[in-house]
Coordinates of C-alpha atoms and ligand atoms in Angstrom, one line a residue:
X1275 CA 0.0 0.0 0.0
X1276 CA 1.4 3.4 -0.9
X1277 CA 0.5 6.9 1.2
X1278 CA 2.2 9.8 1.6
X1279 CA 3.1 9.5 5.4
X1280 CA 3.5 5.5 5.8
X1281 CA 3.8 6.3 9.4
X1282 CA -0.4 5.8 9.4
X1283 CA 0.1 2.5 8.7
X1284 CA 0.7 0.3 12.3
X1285 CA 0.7 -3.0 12.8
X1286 CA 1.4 -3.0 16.6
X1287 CA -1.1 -2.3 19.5
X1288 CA -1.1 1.1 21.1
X1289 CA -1.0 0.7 24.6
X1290 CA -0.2 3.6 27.1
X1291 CA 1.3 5.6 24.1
X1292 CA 3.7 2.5 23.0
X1293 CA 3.4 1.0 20.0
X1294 CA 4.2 -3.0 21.2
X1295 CA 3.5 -6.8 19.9
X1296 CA 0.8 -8.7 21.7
X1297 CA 1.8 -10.1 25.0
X1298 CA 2.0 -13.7 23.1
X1299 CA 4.1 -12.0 20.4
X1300 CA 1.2 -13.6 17.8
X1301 CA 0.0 -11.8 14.7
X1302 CA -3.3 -12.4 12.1
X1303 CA -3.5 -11.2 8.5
X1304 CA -5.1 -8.4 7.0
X1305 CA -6.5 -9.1 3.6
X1306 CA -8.2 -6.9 1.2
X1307 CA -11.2 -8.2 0.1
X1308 CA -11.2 -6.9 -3.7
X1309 CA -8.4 -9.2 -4.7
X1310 CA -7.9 -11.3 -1.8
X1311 CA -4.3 -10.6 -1.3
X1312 CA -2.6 -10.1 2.0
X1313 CA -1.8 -6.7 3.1
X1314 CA 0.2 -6.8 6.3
X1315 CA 0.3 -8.9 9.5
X1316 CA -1.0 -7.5 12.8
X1317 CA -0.3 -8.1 16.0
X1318 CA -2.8 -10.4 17.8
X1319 CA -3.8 -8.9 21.4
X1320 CA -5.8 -11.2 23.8
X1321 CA -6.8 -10.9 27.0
X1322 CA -3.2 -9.6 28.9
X1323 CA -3.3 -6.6 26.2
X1324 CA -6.7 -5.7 27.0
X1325 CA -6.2 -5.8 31.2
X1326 CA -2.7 -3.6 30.2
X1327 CA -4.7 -1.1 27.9
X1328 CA -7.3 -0.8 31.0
X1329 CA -4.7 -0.1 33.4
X1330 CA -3.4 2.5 31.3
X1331 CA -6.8 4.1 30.6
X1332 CA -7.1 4.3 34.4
X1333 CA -3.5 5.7 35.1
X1334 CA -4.2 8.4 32.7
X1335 CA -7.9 9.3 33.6
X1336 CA -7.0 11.3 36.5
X1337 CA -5.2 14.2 35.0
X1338 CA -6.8 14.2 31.7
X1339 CA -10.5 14.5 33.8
X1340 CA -8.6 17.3 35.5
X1341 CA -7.5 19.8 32.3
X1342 CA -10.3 22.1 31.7
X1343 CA -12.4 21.7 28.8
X1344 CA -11.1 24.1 26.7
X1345 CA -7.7 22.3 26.9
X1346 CA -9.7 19.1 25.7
X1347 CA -10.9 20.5 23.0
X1348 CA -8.2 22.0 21.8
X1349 CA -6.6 18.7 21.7
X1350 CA -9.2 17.0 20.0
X1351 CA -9.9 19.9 17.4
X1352 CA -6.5 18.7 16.6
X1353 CA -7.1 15.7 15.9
X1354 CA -9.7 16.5 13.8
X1355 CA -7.5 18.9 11.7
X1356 CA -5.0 16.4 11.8
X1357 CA -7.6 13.2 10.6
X1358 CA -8.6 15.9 7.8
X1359 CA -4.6 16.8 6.9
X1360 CA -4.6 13.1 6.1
X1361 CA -7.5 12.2 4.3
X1362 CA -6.5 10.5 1.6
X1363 CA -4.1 8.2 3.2
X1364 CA -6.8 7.5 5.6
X1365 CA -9.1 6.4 2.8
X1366 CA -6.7 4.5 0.6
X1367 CA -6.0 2.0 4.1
X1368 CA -10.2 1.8 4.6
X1369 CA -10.7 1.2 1.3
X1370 CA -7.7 -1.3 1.0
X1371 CA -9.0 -3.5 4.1
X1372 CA -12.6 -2.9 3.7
X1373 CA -13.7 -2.5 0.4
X1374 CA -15.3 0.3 -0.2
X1375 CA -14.7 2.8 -3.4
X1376 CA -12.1 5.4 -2.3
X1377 CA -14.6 7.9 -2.9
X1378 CA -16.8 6.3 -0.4
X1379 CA -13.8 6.0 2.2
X1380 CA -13.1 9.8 1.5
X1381 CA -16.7 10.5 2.5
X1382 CA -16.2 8.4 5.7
X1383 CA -12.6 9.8 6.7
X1384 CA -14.6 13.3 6.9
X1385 CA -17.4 12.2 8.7
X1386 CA -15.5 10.4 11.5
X1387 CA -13.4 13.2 11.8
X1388 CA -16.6 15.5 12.3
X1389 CA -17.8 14.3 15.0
X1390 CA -14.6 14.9 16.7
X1391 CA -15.1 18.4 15.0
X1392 CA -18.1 18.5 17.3
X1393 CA -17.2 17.1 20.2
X1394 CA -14.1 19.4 20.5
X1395 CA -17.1 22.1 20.4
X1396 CA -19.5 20.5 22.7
X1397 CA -16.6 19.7 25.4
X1398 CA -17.5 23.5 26.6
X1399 CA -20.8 23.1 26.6
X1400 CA -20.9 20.3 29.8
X1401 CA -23.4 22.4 32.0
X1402 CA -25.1 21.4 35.5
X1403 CA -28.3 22.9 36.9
X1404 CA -29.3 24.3 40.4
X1405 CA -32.9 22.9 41.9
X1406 CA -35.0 24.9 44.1
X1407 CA -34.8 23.6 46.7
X1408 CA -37.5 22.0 49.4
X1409 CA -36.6 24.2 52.2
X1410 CA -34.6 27.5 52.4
X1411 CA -31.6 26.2 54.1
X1412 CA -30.9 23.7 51.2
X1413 CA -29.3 24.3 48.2
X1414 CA -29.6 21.6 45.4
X1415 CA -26.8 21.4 42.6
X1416 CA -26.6 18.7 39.6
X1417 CA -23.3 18.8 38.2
X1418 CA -21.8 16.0 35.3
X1419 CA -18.6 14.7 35.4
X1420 CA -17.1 11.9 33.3
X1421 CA -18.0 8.1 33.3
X1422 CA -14.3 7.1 33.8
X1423 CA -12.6 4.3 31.5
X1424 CA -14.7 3.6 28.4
X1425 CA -14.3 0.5 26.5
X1426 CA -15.2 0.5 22.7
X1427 CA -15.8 -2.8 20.5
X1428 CA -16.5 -1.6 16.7
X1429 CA -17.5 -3.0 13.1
X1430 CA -16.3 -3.4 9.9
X1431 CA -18.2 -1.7 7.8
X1432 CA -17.4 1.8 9.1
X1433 CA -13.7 1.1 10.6
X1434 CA -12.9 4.8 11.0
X1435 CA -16.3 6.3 11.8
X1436 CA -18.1 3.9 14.3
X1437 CA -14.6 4.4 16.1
X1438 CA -14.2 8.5 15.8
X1439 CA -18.2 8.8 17.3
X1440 CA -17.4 6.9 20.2
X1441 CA -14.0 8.1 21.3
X1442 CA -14.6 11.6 20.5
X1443 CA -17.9 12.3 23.2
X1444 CA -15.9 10.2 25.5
X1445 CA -12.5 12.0 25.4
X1446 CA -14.2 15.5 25.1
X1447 CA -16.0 14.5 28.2
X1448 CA -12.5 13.5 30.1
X1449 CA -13.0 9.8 29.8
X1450 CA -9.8 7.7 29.2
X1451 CA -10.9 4.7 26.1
X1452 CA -10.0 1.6 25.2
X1453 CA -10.8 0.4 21.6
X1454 CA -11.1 -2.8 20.1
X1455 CA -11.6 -3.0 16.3
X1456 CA -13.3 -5.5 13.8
X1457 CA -10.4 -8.3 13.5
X1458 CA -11.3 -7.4 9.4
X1459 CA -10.4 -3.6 9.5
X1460 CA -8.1 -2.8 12.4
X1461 CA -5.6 -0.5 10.8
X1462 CA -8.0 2.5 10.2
X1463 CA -8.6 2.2 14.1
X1464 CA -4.6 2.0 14.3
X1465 CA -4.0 5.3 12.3
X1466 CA -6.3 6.6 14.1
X1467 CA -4.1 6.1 17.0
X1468 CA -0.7 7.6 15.2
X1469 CA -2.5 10.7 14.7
X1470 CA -4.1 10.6 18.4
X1471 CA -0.5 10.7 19.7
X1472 CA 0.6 13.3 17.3
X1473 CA -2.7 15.5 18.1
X1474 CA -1.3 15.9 22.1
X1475 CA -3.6 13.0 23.0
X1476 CA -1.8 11.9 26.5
X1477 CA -0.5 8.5 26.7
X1478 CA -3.1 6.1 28.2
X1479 CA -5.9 8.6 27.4
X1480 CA -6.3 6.6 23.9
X1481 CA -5.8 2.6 23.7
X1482 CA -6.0 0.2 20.5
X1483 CA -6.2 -3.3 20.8
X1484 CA -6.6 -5.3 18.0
X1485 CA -6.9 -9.0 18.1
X1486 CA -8.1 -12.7 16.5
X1487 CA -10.0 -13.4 19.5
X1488 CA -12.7 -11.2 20.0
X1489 CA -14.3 -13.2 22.6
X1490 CA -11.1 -12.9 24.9
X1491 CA -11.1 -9.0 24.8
X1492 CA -14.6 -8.7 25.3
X1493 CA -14.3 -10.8 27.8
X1494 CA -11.5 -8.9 29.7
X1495 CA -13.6 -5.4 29.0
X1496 CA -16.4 -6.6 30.2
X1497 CA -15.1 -8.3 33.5
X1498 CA -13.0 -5.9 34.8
X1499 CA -14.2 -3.8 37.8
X1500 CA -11.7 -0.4 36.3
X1501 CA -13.8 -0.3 33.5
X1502 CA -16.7 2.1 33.8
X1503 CA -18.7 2.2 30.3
X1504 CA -19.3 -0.5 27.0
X1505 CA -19.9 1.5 24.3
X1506 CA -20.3 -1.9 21.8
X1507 CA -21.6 -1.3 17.6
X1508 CA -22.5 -4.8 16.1
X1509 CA -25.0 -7.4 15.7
X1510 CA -27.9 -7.1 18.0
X1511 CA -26.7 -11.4 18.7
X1512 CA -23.4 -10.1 20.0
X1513 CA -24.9 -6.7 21.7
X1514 CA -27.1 -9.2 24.1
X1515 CA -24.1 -11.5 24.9
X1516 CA -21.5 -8.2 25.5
X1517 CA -24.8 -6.8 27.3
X1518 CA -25.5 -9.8 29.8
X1519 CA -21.6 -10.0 30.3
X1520 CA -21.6 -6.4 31.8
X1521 CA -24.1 -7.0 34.2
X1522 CA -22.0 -9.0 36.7
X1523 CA -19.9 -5.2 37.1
X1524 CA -23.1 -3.1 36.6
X1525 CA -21.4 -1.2 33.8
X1526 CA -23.3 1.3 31.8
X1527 CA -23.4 0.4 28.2
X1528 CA -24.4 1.9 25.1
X1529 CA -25.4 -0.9 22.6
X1530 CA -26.1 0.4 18.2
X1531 CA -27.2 -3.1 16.6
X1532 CA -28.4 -4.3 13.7
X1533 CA -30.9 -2.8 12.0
X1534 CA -34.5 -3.7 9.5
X1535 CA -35.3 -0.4 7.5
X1536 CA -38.2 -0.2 5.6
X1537 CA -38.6 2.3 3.0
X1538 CA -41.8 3.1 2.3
X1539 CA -43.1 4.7 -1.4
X1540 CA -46.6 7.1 -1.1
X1541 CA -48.9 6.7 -4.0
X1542 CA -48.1 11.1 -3.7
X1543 CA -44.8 10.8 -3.7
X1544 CA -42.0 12.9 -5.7
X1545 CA -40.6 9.0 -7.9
X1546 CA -37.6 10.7 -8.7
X1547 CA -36.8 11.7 -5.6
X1548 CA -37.8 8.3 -4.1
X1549 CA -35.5 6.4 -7.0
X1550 CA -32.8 8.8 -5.5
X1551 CA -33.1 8.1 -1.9
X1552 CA -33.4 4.3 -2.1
X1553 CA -30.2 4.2 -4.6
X1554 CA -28.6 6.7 -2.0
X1555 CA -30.1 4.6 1.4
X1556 CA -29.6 0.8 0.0
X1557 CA -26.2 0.8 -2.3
X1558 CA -24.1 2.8 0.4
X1559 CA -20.8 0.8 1.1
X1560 CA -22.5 -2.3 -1.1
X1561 CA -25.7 -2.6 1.1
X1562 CA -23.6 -3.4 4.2
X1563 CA -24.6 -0.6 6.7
X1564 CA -27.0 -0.6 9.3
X1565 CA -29.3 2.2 8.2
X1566 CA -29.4 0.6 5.1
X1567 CA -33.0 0.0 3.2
X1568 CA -34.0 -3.6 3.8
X1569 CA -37.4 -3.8 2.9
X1570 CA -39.1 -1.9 0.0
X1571 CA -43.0 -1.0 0.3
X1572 CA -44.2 0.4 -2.8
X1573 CA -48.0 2.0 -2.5
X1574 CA -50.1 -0.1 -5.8
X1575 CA -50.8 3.3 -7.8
X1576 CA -47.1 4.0 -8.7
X1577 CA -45.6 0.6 -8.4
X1578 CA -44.7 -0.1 -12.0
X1579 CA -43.6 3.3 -12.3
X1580 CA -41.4 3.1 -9.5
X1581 CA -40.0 -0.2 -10.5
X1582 CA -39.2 1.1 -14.3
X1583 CA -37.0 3.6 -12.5
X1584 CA -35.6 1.7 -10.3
X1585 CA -34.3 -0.9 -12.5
X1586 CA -32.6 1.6 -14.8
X1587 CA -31.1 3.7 -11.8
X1588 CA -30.0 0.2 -10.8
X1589 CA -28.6 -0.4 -14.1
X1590 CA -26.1 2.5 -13.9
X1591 CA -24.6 0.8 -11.1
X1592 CA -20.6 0.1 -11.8
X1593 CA -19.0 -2.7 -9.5
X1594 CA -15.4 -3.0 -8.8
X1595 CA -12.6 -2.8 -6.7
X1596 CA -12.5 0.4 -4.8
X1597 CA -9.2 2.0 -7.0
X1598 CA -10.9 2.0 -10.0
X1599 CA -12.2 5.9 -10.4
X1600 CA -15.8 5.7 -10.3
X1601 CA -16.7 2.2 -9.4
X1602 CA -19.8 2.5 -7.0
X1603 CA -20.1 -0.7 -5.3
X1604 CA -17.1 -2.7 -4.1
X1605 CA -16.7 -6.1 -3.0
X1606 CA -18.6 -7.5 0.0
X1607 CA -16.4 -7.8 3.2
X1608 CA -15.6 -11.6 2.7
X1609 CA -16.7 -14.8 1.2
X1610 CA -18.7 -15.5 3.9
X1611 CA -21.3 -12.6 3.3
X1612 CA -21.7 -13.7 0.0
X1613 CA -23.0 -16.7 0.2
X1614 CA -25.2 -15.1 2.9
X1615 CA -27.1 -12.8 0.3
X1616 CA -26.8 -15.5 -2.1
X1617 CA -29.1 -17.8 0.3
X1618 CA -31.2 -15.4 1.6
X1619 CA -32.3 -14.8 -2.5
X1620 CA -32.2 -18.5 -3.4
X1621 CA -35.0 -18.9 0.3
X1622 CA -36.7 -16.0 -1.3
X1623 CA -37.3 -17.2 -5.0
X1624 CA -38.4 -20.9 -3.5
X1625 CA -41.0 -18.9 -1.7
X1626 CA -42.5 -16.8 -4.6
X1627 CA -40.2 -14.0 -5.2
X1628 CA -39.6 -13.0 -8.3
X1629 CA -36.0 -12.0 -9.8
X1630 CA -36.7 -8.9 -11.7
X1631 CA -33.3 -7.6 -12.2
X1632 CA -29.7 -8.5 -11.9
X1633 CA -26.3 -7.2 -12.9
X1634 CA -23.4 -8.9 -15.2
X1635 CA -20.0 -9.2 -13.3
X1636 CA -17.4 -9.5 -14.9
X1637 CA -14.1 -11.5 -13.5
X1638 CA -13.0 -9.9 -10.7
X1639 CA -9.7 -10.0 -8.4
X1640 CA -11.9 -12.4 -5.5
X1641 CA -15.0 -14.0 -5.3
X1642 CA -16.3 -11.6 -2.7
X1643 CA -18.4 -9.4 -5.4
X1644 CA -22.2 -9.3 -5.3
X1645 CA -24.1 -8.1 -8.7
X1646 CA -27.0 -5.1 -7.6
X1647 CA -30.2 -7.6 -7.7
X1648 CA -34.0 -6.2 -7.7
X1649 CA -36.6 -9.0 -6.0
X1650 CA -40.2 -8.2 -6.5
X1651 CA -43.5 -9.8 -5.0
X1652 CA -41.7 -10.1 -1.9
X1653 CA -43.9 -11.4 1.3
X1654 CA -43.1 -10.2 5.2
X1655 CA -42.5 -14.0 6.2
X1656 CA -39.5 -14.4 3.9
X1657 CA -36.2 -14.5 5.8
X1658 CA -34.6 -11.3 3.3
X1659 CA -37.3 -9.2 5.5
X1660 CA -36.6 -10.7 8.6
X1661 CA -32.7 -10.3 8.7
X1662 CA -30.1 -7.8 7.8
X1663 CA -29.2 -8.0 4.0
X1664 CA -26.1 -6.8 4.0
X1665 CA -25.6 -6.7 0.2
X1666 CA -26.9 -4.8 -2.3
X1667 CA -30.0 -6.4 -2.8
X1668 CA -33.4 -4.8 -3.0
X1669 CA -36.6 -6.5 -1.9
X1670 CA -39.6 -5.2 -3.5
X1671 CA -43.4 -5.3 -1.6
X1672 CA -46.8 -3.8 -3.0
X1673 CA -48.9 -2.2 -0.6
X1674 CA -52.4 -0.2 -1.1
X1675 CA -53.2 1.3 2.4
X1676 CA -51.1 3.6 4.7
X1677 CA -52.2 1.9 8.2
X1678 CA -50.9 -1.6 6.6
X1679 CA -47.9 -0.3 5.5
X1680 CA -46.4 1.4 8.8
X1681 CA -48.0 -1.9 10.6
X1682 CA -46.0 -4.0 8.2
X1683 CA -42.7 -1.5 8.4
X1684 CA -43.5 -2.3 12.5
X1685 CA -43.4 -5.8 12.7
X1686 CA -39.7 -6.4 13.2
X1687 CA -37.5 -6.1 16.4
X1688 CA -35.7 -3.8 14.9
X1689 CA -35.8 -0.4 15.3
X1690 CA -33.2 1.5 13.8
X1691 CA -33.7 3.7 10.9
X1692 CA -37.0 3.8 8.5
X1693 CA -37.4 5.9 5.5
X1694 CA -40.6 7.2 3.5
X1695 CA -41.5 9.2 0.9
X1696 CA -44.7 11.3 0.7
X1697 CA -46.0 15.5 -0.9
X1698 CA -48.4 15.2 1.9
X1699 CA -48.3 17.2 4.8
X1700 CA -50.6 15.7 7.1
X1701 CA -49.4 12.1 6.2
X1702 CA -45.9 13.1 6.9
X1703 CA -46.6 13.9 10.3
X1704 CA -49.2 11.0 11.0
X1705 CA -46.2 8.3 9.7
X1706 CA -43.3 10.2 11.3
X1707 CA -45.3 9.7 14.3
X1708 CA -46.5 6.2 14.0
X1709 CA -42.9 4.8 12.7
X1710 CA -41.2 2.9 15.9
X1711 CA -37.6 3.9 14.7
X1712 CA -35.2 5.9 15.8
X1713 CA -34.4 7.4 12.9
X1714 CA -36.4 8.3 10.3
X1715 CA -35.7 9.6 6.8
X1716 CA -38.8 11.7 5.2
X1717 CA -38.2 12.4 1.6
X1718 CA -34.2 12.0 2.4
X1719 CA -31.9 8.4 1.8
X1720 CA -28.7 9.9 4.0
X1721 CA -29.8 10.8 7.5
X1722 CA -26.4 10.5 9.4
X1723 CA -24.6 13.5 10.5
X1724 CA -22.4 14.3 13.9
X1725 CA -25.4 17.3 14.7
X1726 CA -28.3 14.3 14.8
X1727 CA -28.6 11.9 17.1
X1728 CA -28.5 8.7 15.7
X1729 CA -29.1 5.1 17.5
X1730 CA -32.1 3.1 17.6
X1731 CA -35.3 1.6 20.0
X1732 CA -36.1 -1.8 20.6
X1733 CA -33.4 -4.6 19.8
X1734 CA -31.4 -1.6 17.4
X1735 CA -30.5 -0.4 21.4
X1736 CA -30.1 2.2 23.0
X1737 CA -27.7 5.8 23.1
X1738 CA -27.4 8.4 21.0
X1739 CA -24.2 9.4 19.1
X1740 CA -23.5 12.5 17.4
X1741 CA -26.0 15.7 18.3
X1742 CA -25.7 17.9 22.0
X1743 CA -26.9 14.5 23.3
X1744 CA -24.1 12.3 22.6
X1745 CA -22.2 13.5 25.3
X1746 CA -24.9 12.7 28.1
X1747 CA -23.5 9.0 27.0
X1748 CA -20.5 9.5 28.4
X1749 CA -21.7 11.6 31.8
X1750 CA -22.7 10.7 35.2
X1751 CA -24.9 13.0 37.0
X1752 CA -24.1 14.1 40.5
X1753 CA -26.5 15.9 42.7
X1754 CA -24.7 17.7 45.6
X1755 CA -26.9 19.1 48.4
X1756 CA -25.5 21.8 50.7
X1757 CA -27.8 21.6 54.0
X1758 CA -27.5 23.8 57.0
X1759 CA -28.0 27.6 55.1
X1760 CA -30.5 28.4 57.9
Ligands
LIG2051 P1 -20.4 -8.4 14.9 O1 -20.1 -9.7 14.5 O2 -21.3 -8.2 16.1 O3 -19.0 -7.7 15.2 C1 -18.9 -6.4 15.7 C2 -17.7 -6.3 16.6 O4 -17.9 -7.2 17.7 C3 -16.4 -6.7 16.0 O5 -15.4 -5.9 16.5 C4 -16.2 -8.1 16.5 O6 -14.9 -8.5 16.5 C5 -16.8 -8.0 17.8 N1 -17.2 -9.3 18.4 C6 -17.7 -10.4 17.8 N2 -18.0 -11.4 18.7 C7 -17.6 -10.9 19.9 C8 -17.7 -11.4 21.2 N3 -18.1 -12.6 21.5 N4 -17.2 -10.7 22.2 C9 -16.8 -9.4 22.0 N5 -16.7 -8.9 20.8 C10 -17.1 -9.6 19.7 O7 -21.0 -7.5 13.8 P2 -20.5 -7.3 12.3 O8 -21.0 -8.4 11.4 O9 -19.0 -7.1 12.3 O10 -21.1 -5.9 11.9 C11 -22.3 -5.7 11.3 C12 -23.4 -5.5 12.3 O11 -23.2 -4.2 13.0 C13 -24.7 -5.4 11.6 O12 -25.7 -6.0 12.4 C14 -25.0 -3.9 11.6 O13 -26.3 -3.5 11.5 C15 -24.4 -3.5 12.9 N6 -24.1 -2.0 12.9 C16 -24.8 -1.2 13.7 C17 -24.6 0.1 13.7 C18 -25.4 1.1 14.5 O14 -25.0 2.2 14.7 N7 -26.5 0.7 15.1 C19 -23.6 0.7 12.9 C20 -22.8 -0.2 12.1 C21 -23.1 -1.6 12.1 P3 -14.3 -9.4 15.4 O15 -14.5 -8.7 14.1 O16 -12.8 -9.5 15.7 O17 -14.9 -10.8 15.4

């Protein structure tokens, strides 16, 4: 891999500001999934790693709760400036580990890197409140300080940005932060660490360690008594294990999971604009994020209409590996994930589906490509609506009346994002209202920025990143009563 500073590119853990080799001196291979072909060996933390990153993180929260919060965020605006100087080398190691078209892992450098843009702003904004009080001798106070040691496990599919909106609220709130990243895509987290240290980021303040055995460092997180705060993105299968795990220390937690977004399609709405925000809400990073569209309701009036569009929109679509200049899908993150999508289509056709549209590949450097592929006469009970795609697949269901379409877009134990399209004014209220999400995009396909909360309801989880209340996450409340005033 060639960048401009090669410094970004680590292979060791960052521990207490020391790059070192895992305790066992083991390493696992990174490969990138367009071509298959190994890109570096990293070195393979376990359990010891963790408990030494923790026991740095809690050496180093004193004086870094301590600085005022303008000196934070000065440090952290830093950082930002710093993750921005470097954008292009940041992309070219995303897009080499995990796929996605460079102009895709551009977008994502800058968004990572805004909400420590925000954060460093909202560091100055951690305010308390004064009660009146029951009697005139009291005086009540609420004041927030930080949680303490925060432990982060992150995905694949965003290895720079699920990372940068965790660490950011907690370090602008003067919590110290352990990260573990996707065993897939841990050198994004890695270069994120190079620039930490060069940023002014105190040693300790800011961990990384990577690692084979996910289980083992979870495990360690989760058990130990000096960590305060989970702040786990994933499956919502592996957010119920990590959750049940930090009950035995009664740490808080903030869990994003896996998401079911429907996307529904008025009879009123604007078709262009809906064609636009499904290609823009499904296709993102090959279908493999969690706000993207899963299931497709389509109101009977407009249906072929919708569908005509779609399929040509869909037919623009250019597949290939992410250095080839305007390429919009990439390969899926491994083999694996490909012969998920291709089951959950083969389980749908058996049951009645109908294949109304799929790409040509041609020969690619892997097997890990997935052509875009349009399902119609799609019913609820098929597995493609009951679990995450994750591929760039769109499953297509008609629909005549509004009450049975939010009931349908309800029936999952998902809650993440939702998405509809409608010109009416009284309807966009009514469905906003009536959607159990916790997102929801109305006449829009892209809904995430660092000013909006984002996180879900049900089993999506709970928190909020991003927005002013993404640092309450990381903040306990402290009520201080001064008696005797008489
Ligand atoms: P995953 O299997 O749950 O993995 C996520 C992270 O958890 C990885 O770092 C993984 O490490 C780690 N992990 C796996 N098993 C673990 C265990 N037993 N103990 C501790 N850590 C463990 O999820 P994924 O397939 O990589 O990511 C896709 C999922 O993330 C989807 O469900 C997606 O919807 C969800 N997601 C949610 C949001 C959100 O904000 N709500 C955002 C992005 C993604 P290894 O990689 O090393 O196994």
């Amino acid at each position: 891999m060639q960048l401009k500073n090669m410094s970004l590119l680590q292979t060791q853990l960052y521990i207490n500001g020391q790059w070192q080799d895992a305790a066992t001196s083991r390493q696992f291979a990174i490969n990138n999934p367009a071509d298959n072909r190994h890109i570096t060996d990293v070195a393979d933390g376990a359990g010891d790693d963790t408990l030494a990153a923790i026991a740095s993180a809690k050496s180093a929260l004193p004086a870094w709760k301590s600085k005022t919060a303008n000196e934070r965020a000065i440090i952290l605006r830093r950082w930002y400036e710093l993750m921005m100087d470097n954008q292009d080398d940041l992309a070219t190691i995303l897009s080499t580990e995990q796929g996605k078209p460079l102009a895709e892992a551009k977008g994502e450098i800058a968004y990572g890197a805004s909400y420590v843009q925000w954060f460093a702003e909202e560091a100055r904004r951690i305010e308390g409140d004064i009660i009146a009080p029951p009697s005139n001798d009291k005086r009540l106070m609420v004041i927030k300080q930080p949680v303490g040691v925060v432990t982060s496990i992150t995905p694949w599919n965003f290895p720079n940005a699920m990372l940068a909106r965790k660490a950011a609220p907690a370090l602008a709130a003067g919590c110290t932060f352990v990260a573990k990243p996707a065993s897939e895509t841990p050198l994004s987290a890695l270069a994120l660490a190079v620039l930490a240290e060069e940023a002014g980021i105190p040693a300790g303040v800011f961990n990384v360690v990577c690692g084979s055995d996910s289980a083992a460092i979870g495990q360690a997180m989760t058990d130990s008594p000096s960590v305060n705060k989970l702040s786990f993105t994933g499956s919502t299968a592996v957010g119920k294990n990590l959750l049940a795990q930090c009950a035995t220390t009664v740490k808080k937690t903030s869990m994003e999971l896996g998401g079911n977004a429907p996307f529904i399609v008025f009879d009123d709405a604007d078709i262009e604009a809906a064609i636009a925000g499904l290609m823009n809400s499904k296709f993102r990073n090959a279908g493999q994020t969690c706000v993207c569209t899963n299931r497709v309701y389509v109101q009977s009036g407009i249906y072929d209409q919708f569908i005509e569009g779609l399929t040509s929109a869909m037919k623009a679509l250019k597949v290939g590996p992410a250095t080839e200049s305007s390429v919009d899908i990439g390969p899926l993150i491994h083999r694996k994930a490909v012969d998920k999508v291709q089951e959950l289509i083969d389980s749908a056709i058996a049951n009645g589906a109908v294949l109304s549209y799929q790409a040509k590949l041609e020969e690619m450097g892997s097997n890990n490509f997935y052509p875009p592929t349009l399902l119609t006469n799609v019913g609820p009970e098929m597995a493609i609506c009951q679990d995450e795609i994750f591929g760039p697949v769109v499953a297509v269901q008609r629909f005549n009346d509004e009450e049975d379409a939010v009931a349908a877009a309800n029936n999952t134990e998902a809650g993440l994002a939702a998405y509809f399209y409608t010109q009416d004014i009284a309807r966009t209220w009514r469905v906003g209202e009536a959607l159990e999400y916790g997102i929801v995009g109305i006449n829009e396909g892209l809904i995430s920025n660092a000013m909006a909360p984002f996180g879900g309801v049900k089993q999506s989880g709970f928190g909020r990143e991003g927005s002013k209340y993404g640092l309450d996450d990381y903040l306990e409340i402290k009520y201080l009563c001064l008696g005797g005033l008489a």
